[in-house]
PDB file of C-alpha atoms in Angstrom:
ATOM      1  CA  UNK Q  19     -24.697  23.171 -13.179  1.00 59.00           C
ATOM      2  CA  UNK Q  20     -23.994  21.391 -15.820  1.00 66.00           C
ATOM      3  CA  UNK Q  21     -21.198  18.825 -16.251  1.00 70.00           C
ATOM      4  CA  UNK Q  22     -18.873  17.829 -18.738  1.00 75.00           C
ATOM      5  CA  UNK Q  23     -18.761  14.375 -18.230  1.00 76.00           C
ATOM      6  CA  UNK Q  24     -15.695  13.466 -20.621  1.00 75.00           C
ATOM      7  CA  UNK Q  25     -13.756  15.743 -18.761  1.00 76.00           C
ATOM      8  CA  UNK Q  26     -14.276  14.370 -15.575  1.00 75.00           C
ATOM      9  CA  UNK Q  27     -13.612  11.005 -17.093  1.00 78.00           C
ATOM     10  CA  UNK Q  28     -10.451  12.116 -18.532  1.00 78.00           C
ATOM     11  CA  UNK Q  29      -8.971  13.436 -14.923  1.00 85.00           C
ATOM     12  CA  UNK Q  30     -10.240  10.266 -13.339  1.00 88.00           C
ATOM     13  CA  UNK Q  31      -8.179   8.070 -15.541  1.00 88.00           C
ATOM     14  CA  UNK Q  32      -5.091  10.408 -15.041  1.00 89.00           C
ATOM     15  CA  UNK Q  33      -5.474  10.253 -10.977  1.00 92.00           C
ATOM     16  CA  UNK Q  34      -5.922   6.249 -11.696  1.00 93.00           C
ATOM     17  CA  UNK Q  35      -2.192   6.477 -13.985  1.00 94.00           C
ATOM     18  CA  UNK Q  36      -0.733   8.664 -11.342  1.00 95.00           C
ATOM     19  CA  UNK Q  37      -1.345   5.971  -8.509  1.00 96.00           C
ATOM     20  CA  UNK Q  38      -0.321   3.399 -10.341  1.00 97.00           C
ATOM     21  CA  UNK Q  39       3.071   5.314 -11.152  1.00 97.00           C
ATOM     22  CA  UNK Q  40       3.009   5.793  -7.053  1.00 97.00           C
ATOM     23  CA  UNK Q  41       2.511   2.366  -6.381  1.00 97.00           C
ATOM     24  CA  UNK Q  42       5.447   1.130  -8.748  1.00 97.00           C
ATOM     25  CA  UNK Q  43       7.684   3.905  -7.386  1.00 97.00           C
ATOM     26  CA  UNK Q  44       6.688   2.786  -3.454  1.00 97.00           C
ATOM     27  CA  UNK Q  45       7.704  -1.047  -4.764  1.00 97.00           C
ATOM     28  CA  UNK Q  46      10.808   0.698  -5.749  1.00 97.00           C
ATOM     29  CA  UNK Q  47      12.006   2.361  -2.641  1.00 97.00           C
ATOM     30  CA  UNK Q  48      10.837  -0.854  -0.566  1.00 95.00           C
ATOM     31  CA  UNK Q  49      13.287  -2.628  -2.812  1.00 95.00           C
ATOM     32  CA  UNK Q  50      16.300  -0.187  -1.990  1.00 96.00           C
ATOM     33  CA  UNK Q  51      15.775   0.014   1.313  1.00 96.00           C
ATOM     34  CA  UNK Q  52      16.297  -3.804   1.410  1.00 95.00           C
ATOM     35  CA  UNK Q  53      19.332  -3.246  -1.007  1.00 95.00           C
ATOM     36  CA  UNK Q  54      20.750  -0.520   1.882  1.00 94.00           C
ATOM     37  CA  UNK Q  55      19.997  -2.931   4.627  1.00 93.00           C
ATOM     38  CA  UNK Q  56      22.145  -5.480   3.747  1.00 92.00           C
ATOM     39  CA  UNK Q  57      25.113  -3.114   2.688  1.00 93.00           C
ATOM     40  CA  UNK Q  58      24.678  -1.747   6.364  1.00 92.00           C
ATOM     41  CA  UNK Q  59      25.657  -4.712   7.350  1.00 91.00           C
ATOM     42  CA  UNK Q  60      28.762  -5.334   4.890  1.00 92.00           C
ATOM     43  CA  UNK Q  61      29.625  -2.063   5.541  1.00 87.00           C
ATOM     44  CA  UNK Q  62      29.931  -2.206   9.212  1.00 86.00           C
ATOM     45  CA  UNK Q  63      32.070  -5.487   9.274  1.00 89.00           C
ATOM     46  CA  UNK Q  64      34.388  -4.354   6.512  1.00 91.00           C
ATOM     47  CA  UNK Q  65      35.718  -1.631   8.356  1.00 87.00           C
ATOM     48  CA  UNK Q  66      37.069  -1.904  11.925  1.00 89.00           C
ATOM     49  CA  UNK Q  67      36.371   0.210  14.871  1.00 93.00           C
ATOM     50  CA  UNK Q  68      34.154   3.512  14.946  1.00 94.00           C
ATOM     51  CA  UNK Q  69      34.329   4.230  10.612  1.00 93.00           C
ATOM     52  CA  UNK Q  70      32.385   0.584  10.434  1.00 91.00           C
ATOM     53  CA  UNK Q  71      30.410   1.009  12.885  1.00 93.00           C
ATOM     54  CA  UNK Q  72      29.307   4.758  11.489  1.00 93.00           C
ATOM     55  CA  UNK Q  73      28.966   3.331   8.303  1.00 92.00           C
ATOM     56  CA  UNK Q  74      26.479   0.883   8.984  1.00 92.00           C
ATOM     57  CA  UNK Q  75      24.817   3.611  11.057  1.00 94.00           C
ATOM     58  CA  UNK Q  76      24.709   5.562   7.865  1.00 94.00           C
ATOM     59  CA  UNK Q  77      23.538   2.835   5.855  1.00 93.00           C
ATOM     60  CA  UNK Q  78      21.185   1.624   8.472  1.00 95.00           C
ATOM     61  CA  UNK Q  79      19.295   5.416   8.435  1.00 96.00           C
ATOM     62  CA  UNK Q  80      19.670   5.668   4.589  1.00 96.00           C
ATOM     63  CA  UNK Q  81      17.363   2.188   4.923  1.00 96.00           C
ATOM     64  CA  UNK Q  82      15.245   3.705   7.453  1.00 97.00           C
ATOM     65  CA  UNK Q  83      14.093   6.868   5.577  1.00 97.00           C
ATOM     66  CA  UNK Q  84      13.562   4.240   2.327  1.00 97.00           C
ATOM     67  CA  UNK Q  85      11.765   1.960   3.915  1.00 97.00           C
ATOM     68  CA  UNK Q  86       9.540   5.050   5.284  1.00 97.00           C
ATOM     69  CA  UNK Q  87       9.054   6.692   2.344  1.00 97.00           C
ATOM     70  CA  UNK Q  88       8.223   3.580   0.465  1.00 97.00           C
ATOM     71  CA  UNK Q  89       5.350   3.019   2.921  1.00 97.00           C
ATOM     72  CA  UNK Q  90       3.925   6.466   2.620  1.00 97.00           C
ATOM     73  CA  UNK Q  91       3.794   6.574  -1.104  1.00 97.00           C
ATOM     74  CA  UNK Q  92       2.230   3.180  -1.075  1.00 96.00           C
ATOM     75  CA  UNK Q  93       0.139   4.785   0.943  1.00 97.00           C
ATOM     76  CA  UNK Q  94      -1.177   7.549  -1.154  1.00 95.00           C
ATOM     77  CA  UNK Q  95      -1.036   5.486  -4.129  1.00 95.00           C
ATOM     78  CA  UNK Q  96      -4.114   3.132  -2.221  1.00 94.00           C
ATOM     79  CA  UNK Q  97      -5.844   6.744  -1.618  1.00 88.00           C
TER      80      UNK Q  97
END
């Protein structure tokens, strides 16, 4: 078997730019799901009754699937 070692090189430093794109994009989403935390919270004491309280439910799960999804690309970006 013989290899060709400047290919392999080359697809090495692509899976190297492709976590690095991962780990900027998982900085990202950590970032937004901040951003949606705190307008959960504005949006449930702007509006009274069961609307604010839905919309910082809303905003609240929006956070929630951020926040996850941030962590799990960070995570493959470190694989």
């Amino acid at each position: 078997v013989v290899l060709d070692h400047a290919r392999f090189a080359a697809k090495l430093d692509a899976i190297d730019a492709l976590a690095a794109e991962l780990a900027g994009l998982a900085a990202e989403l950590t970032g937004e799901a901040q951003l949606c935390r705190s307008t959960a919270v504005s949006l449930g004491t702007a509006v009274s009754g069961a609307t604010g309280e839905r919309a910082g439910a809303a905003g609240s799960g929006w956070a929630a699937v951020l926040e996850l999804l941030g962590q799990q690309t960070g995570a493959l970006a470190a694989t």
